[in-house]
PDB file of C-alpha atoms in Angstrom:
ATOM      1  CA  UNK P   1     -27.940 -24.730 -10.789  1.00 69.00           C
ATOM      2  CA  UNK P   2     -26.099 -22.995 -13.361  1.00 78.00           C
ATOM      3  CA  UNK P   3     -22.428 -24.583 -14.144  1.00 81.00           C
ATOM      4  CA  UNK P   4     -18.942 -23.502 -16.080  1.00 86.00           C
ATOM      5  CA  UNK P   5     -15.900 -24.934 -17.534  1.00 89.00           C
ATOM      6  CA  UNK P   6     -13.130 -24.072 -15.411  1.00 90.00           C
ATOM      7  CA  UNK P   7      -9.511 -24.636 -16.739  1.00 90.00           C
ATOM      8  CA  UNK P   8      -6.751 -24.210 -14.345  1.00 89.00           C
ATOM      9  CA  UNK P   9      -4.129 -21.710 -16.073  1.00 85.00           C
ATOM     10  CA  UNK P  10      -1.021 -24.039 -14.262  1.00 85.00           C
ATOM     11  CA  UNK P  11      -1.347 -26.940 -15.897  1.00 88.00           C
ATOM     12  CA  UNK P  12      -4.435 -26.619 -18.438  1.00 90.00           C
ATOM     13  CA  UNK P  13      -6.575 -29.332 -16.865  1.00 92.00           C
ATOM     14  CA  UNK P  14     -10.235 -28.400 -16.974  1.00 90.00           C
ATOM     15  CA  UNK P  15     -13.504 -29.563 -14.949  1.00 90.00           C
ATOM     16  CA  UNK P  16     -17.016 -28.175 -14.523  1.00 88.00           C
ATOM     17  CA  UNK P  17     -17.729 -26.611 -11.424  1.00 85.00           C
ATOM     18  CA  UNK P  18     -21.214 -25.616  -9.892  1.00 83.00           C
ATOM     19  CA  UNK P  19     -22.694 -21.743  -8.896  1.00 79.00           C
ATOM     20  CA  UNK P  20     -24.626 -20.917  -6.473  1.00 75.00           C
ATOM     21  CA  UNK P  21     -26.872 -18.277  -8.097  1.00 71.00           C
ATOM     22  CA  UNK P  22     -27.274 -16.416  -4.961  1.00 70.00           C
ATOM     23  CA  UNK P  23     -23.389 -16.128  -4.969  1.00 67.00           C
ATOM     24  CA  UNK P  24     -23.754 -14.487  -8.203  1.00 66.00           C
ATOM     25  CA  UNK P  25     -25.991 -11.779  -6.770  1.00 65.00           C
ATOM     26  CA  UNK P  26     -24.100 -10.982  -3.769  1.00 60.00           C
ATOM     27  CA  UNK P  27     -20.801  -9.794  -5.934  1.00 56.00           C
ATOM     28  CA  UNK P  28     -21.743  -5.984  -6.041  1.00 51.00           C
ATOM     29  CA  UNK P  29     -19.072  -5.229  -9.236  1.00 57.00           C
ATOM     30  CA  UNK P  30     -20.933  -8.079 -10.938  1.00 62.00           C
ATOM     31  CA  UNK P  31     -17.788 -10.417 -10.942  1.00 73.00           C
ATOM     32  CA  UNK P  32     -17.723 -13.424  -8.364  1.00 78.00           C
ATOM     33  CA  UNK P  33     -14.112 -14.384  -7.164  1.00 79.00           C
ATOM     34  CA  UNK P  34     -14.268 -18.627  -6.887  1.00 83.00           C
ATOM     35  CA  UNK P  35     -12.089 -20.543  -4.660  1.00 81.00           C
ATOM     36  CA  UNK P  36     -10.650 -23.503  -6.592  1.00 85.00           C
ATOM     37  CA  UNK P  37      -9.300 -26.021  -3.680  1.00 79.00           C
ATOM     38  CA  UNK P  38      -6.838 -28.582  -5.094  1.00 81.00           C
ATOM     39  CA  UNK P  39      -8.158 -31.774  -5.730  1.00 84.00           C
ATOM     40  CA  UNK P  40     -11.043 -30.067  -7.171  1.00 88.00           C
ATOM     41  CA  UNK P  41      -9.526 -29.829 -10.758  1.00 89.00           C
ATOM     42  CA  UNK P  42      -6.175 -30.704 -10.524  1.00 88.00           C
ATOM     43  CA  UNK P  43      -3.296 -30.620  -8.035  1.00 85.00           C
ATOM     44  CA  UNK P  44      -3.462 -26.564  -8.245  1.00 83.00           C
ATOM     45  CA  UNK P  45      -5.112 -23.949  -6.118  1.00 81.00           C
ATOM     46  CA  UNK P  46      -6.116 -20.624  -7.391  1.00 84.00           C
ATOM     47  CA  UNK P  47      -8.823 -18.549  -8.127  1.00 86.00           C
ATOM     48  CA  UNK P  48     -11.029 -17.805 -10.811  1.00 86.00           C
ATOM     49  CA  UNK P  49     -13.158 -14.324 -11.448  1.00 84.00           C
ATOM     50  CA  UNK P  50     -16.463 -14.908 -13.506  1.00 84.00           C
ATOM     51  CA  UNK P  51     -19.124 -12.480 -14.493  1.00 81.00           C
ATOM     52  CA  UNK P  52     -22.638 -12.855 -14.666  1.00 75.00           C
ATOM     53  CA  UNK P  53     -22.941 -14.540 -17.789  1.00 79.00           C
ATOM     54  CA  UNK P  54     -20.320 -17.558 -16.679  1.00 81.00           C
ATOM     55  CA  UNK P  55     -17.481 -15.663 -18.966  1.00 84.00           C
ATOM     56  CA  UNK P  56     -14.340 -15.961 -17.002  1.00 85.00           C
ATOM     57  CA  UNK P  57     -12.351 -12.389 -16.597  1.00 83.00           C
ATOM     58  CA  UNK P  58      -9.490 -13.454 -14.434  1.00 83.00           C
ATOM     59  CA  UNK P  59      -7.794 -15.939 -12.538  1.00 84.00           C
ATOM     60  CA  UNK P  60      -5.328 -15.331  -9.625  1.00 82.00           C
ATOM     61  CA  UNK P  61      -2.288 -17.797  -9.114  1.00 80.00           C
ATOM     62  CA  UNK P  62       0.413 -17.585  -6.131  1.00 70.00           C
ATOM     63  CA  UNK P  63       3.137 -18.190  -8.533  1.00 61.00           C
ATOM     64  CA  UNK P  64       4.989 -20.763  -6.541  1.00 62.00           C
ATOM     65  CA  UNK P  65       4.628 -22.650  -2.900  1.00 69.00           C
ATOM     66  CA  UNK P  66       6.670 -20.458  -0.459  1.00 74.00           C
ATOM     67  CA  UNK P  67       7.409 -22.234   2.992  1.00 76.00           C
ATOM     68  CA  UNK P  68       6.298 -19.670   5.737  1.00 80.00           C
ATOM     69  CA  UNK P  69       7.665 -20.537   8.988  1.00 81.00           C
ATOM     70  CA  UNK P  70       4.917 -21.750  11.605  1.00 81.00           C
ATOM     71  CA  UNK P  71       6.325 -20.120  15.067  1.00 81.00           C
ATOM     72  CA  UNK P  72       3.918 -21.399  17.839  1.00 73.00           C
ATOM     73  CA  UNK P  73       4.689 -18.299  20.372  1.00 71.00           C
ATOM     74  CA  UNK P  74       4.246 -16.053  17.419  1.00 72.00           C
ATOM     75  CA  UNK P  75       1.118 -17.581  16.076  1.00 66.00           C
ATOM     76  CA  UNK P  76      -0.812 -17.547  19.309  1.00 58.00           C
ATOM     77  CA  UNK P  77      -4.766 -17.202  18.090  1.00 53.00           C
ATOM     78  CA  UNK P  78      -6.231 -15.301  21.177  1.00 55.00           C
ATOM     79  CA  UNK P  79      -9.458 -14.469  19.510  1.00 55.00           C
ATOM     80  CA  UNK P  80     -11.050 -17.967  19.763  1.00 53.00           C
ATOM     81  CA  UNK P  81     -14.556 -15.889  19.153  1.00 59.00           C
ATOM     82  CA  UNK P  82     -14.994 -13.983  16.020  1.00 67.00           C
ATOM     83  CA  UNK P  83     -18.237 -11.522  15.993  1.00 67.00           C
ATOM     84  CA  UNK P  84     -20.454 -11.850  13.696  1.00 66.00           C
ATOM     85  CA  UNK P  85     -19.256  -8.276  12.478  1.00 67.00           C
ATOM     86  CA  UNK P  86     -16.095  -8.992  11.601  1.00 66.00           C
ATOM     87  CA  UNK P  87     -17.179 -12.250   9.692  1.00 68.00           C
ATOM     88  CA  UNK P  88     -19.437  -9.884   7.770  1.00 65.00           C
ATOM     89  CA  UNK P  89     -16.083  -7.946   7.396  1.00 73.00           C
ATOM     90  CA  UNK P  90     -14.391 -10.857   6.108  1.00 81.00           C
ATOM     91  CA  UNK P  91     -17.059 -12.256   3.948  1.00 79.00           C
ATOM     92  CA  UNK P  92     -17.445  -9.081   1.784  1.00 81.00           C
ATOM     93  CA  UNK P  93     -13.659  -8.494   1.548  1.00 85.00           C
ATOM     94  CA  UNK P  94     -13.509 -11.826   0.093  1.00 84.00           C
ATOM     95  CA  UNK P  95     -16.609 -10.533  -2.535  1.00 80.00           C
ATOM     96  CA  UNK P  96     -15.435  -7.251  -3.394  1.00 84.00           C
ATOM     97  CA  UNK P  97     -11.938  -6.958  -2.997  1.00 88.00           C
ATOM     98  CA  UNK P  98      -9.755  -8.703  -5.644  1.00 90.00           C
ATOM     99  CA  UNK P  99      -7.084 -11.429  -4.804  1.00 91.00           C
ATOM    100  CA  UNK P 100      -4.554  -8.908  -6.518  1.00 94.00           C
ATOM    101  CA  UNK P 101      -5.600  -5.514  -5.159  1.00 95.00           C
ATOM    102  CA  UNK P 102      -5.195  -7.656  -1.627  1.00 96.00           C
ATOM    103  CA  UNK P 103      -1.925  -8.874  -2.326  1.00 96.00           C
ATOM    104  CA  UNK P 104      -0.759  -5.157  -3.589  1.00 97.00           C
ATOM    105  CA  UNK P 105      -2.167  -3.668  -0.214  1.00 97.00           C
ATOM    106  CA  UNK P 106      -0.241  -6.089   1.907  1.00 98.00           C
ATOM    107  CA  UNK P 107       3.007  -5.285   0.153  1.00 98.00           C
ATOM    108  CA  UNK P 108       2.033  -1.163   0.533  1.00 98.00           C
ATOM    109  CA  UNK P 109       1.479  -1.383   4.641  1.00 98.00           C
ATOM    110  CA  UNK P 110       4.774  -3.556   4.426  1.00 97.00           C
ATOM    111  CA  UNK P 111       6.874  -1.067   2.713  1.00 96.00           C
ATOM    112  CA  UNK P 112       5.593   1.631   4.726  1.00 96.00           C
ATOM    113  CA  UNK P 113       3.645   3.658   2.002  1.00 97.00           C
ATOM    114  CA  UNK P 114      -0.060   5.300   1.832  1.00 97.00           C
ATOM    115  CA  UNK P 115      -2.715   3.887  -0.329  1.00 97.00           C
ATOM    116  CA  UNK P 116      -5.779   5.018  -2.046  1.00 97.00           C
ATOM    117  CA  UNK P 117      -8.663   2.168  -2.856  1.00 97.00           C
ATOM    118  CA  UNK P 118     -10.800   3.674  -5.287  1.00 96.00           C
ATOM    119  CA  UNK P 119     -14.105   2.367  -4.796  1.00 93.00           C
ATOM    120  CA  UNK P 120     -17.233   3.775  -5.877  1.00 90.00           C
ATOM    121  CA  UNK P 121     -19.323   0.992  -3.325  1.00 88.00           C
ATOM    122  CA  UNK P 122     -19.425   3.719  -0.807  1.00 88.00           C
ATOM    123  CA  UNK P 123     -21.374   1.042   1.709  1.00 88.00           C
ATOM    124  CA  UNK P 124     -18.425  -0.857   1.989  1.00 90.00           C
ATOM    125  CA  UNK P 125     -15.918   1.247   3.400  1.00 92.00           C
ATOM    126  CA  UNK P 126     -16.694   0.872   7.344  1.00 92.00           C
ATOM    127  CA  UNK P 127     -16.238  -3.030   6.676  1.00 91.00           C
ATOM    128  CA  UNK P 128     -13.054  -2.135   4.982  1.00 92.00           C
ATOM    129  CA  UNK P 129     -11.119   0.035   7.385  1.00 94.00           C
ATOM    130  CA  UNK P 130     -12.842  -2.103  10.392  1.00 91.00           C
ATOM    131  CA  UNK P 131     -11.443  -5.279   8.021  1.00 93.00           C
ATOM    132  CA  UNK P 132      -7.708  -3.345   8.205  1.00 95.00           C
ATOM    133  CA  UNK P 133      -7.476  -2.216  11.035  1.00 93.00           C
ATOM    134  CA  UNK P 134      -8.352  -5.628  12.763  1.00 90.00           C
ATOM    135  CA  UNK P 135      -5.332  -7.947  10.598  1.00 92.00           C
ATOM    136  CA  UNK P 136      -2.577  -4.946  11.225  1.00 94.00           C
ATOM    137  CA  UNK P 137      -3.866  -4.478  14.947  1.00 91.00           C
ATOM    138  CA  UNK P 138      -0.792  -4.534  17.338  1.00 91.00           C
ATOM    139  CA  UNK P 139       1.480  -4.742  14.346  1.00 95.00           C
ATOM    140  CA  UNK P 140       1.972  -2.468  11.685  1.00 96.00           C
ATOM    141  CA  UNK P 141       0.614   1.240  11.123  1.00 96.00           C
ATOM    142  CA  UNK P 142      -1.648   1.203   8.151  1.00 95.00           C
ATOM    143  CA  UNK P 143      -2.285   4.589   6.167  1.00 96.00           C
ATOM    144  CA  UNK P 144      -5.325   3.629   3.926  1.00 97.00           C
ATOM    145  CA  UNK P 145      -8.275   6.185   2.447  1.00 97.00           C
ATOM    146  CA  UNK P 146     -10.929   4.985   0.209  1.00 97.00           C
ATOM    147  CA  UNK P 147     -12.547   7.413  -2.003  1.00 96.00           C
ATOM    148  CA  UNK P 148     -14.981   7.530  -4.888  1.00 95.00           C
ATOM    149  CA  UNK P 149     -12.866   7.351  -8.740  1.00 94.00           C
ATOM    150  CA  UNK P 150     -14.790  11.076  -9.117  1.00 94.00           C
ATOM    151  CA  UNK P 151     -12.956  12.000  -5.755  1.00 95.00           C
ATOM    152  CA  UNK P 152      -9.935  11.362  -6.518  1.00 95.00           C
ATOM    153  CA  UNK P 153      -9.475  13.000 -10.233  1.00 94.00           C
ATOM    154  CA  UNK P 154     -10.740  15.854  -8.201  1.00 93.00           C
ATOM    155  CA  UNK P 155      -7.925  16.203  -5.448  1.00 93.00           C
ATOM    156  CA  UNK P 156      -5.212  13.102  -7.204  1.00 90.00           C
ATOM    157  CA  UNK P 157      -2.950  16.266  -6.534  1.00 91.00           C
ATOM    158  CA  UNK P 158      -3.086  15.670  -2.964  1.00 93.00           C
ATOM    159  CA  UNK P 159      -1.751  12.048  -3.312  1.00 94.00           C
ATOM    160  CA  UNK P 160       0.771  11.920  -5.298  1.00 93.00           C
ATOM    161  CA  UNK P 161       3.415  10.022  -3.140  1.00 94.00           C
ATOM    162  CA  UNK P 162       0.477   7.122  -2.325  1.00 96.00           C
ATOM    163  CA  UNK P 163       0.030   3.943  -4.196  1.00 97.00           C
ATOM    164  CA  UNK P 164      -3.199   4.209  -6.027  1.00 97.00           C
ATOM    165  CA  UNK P 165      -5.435   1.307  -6.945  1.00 96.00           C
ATOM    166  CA  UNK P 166      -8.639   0.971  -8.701  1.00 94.00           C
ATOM    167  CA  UNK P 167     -10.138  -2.962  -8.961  1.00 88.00           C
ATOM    168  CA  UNK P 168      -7.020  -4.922  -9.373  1.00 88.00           C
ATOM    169  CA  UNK P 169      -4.820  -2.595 -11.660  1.00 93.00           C
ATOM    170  CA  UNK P 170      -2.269   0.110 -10.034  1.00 96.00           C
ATOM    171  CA  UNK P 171      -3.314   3.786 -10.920  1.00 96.00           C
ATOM    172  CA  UNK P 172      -0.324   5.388  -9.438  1.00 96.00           C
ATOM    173  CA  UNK P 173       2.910   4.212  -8.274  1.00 96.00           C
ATOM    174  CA  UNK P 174       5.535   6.624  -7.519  1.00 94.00           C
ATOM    175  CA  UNK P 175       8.836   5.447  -8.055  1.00 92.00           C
ATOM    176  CA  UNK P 176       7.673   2.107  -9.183  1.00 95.00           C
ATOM    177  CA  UNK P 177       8.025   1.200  -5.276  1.00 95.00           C
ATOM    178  CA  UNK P 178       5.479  -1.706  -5.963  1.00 96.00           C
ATOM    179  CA  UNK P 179       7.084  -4.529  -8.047  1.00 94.00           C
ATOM    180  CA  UNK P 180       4.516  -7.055  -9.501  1.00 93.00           C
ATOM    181  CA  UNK P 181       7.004  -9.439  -9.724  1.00 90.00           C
ATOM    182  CA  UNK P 182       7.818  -9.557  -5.961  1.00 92.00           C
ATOM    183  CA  UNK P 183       4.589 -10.836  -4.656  1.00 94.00           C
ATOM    184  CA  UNK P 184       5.160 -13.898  -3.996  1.00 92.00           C
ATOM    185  CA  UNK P 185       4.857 -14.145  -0.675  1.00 95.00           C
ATOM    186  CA  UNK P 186       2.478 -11.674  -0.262  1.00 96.00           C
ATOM    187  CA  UNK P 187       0.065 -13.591  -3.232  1.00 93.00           C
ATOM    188  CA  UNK P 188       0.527 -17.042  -1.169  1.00 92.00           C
ATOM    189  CA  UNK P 189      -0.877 -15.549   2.141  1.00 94.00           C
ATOM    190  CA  UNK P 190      -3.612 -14.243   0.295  1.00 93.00           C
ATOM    191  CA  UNK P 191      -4.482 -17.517  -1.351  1.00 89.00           C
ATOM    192  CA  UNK P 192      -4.250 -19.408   1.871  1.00 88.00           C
ATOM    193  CA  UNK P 193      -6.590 -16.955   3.103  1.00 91.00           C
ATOM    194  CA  UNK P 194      -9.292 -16.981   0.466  1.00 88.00           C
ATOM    195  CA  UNK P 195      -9.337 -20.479  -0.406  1.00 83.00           C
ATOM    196  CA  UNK P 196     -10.082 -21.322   3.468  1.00 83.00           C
ATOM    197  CA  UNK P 197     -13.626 -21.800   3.785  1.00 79.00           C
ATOM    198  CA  UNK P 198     -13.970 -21.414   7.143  1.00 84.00           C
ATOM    199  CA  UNK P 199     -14.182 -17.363   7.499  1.00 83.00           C
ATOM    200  CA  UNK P 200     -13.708 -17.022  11.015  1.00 83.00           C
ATOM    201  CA  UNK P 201     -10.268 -19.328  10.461  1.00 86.00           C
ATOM    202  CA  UNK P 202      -9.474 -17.593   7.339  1.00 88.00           C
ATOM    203  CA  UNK P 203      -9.529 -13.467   8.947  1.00 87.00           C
ATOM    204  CA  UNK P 204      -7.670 -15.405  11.914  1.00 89.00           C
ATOM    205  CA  UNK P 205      -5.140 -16.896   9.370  1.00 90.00           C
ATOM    206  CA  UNK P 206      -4.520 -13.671   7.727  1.00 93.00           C
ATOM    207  CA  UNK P 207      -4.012 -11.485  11.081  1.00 92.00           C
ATOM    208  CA  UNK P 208      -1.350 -14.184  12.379  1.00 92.00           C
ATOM    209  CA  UNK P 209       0.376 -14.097   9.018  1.00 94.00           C
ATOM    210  CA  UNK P 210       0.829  -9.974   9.492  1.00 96.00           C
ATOM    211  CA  UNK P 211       1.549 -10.296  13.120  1.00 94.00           C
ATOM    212  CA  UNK P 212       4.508 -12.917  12.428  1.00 94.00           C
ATOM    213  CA  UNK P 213       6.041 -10.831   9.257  1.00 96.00           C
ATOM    214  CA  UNK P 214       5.825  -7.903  11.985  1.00 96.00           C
ATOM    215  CA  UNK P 215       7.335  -9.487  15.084  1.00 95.00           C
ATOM    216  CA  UNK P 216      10.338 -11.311  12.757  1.00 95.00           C
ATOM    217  CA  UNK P 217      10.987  -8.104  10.958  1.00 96.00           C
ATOM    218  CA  UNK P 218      11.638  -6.257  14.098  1.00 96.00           C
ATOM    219  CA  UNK P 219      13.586  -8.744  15.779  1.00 95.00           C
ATOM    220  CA  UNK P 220      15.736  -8.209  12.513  1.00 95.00           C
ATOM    221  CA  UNK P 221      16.007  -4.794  13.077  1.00 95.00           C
ATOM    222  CA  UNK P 222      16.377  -5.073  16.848  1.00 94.00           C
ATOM    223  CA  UNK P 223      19.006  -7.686  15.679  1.00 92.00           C
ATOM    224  CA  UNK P 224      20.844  -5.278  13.197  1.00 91.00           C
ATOM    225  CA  UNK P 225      20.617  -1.844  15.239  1.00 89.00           C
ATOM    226  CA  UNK P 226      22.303  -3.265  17.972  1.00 86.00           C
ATOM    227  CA  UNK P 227      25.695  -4.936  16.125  1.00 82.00           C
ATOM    228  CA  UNK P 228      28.789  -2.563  16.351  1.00 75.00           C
ATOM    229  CA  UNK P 229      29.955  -2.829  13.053  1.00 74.00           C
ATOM    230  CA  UNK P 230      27.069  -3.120  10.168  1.00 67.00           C
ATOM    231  CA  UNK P 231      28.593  -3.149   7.304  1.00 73.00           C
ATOM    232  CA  UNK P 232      29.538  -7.129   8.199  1.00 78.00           C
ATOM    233  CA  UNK P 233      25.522  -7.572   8.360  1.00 84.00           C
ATOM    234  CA  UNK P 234      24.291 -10.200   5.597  1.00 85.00           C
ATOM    235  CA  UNK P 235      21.222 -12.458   5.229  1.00 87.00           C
ATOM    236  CA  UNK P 236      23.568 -15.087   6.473  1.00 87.00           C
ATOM    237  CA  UNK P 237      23.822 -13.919  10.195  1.00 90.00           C
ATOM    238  CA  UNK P 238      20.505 -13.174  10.169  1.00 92.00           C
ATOM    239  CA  UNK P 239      19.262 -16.360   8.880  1.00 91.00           C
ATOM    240  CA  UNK P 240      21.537 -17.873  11.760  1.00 92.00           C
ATOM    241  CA  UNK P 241      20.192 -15.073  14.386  1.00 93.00           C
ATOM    242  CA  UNK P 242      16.529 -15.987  13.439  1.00 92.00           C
ATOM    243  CA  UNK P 243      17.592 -19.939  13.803  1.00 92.00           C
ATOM    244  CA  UNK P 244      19.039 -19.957  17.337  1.00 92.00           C
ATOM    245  CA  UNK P 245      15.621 -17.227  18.515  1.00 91.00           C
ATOM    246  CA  UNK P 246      13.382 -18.802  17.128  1.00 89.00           C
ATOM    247  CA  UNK P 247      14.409 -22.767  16.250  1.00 88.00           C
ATOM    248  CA  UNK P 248      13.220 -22.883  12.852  1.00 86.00           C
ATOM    249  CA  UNK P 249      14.572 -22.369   9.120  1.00 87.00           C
ATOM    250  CA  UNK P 250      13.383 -19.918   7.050  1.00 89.00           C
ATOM    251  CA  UNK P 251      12.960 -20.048   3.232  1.00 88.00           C
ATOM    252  CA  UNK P 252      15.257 -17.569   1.654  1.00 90.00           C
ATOM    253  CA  UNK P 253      12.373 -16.179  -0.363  1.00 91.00           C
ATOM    254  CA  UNK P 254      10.712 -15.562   2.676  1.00 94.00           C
ATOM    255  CA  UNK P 255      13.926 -13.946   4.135  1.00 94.00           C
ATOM    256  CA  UNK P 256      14.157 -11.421   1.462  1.00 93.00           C
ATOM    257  CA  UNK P 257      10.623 -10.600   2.315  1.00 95.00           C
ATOM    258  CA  UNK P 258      11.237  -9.812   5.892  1.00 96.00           C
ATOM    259  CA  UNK P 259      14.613  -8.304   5.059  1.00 94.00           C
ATOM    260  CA  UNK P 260      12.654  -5.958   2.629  1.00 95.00           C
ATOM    261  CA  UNK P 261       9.991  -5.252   5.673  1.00 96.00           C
ATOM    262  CA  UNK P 262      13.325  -4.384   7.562  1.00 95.00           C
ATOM    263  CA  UNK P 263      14.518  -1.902   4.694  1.00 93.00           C
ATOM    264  CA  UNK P 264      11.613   0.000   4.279  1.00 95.00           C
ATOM    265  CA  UNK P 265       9.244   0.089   7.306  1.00 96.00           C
ATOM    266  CA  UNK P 266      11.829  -0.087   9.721  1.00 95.00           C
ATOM    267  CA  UNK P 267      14.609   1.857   8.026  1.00 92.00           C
ATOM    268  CA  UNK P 268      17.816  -0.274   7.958  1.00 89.00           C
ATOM    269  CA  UNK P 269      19.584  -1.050   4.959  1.00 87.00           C
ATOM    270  CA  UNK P 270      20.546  -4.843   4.839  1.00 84.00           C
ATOM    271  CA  UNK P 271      22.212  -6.182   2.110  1.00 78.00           C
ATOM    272  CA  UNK P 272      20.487  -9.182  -0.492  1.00 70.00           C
ATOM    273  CA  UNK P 273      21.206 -12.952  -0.543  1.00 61.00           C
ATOM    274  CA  UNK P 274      22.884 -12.113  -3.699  1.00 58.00           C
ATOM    275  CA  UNK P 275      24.708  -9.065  -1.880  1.00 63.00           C
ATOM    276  CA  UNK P 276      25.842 -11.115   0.823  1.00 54.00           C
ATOM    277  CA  UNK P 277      27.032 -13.692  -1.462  1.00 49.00           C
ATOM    278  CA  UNK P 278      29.136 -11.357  -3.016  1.00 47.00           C
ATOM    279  CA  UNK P 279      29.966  -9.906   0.138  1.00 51.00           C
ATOM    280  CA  UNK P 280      31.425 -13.109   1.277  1.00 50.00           C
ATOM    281  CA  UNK P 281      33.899 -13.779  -1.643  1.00 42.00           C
TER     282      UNK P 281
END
């Protein structure tokens, strides 16, 4: 069984780690995304893209640990059986769709915007719409085409207010709506949910995670559209409206995120933590 030097790009530390050849084979762009569990090098999780000589092309990190909120009546898993479809769904999303791309895509449904995957691995587009269209069910709308790289230099015209990706690297971004710096919570719930093993668990993991930044966001908006004056809204009384509905605490990272959810999918301007700090003096 062939083996490679893995180093973790956090803290350096390096160990050799094991590859299924048959792994190898099954990654259709010839690169093999591996799940590196902490504990297995170092303290660190992240992942690690090799190609089929062992060469490593990339590594994905989830920059730093956000707390998301665990809210028991949000986080109700009702689909205790997973067919074997949609693990097939699952498994190959984890193959062929990069940790990045994934991470970009959540942020694009989130902010309301269209996106074009261009993907020349034309067998793989039922598995991902059906993939899609199963995490953002009862949630959020989803506008997503995938089209050959040919395709779309043919008719690009067409799309020109969609966010464009190709692999993990942004083809077009109109108005530079899609910030690569502010992915961090995005990039956390999609290294929870490839590193979990377990792929029934994992596409589970990843449709409660979209159904709770749904349900908070709206109760935001619910929250904001129905105050009298709304120019005295700020993170504050939101944080403190989210406290007494819900019982829980939420990380002010994680409270921009939803606040930015609330700005752009659900059209209500609410001001920053910094904004409302400034607000406040």
């Amino acid at each position: 069984m062939p083996s490679t030097l893995i180093t973790c790009p956090t803290c350096n530390k390096s160990g050799k780690i094991e590859i299924l050849e048959e792994k190898m084979r099954e990654a259709t762009k010839g690169l093999l995304a591996i799940n590196i569990a902490s504990n297995i090098i170092c303290e660190h999780s992240f992942i690690v893209y090799i190609d089929r000589n062992l060469t490593i092309r990339d590594y994905f990190v989830a920059d730093f640990h956000i707390d998301i909120p665990k809210i028991e009546s949000i986080e109700r898993i009702k689909e205790t059986n997973i067919s074997s479809k949609d693990i097939l769904d699952v498994d190959l999303i984890k193959l062929n769709l990069h940790a990045l791309a994934l991470s970009i895509i959540l942020k694009s449904i989130f902010l309301k915007k269209k996106i074009i995957l261009l993907l020349d691995q034309d067998f793989l587009y039922k598995h991902i719409y059906s993939f899609f269209k199963y995490i953002t069910k009862d949630a959020f709308e989803i506008n997503i085409l995938l089209i050959t790289s040919d395709e779309y230099k043919n008719t690009k015209k067409q799309y020109k207010d969609a966010i464009v990706l190709e692999q993990n690297k942004i083809v077009q971004n109109p108005k530079k709506v899609i910030n690569l710096r502010n992915l961090d919570v995005e990039k956390n719930i999609v290294n929870q949910f490839l590193i979990e093993p377990e792929l029934g668990y994992s596409y589970i993991f990843l449709k409660n995670q979209i159904y709770k930044a749904y349900e908070l966001s709206k109760a935001i908006y619910e929250f904001a559209k129905n105050q009298d004056n709304k120019k005295e809204i700020n993170i504050f009384k939101i944080a403190h409206f989210l406290e007494e509905l819900y019982g829980i605490k939420i990380d002010l990272v994680y409270l921009e995120f939803l606040i930015n959810i609330v700005s752009n999918y659900f059209g209500i301007e609410i001001p920053s933590a910094s904004e409302s700090f400034l607000g406040g003096l």
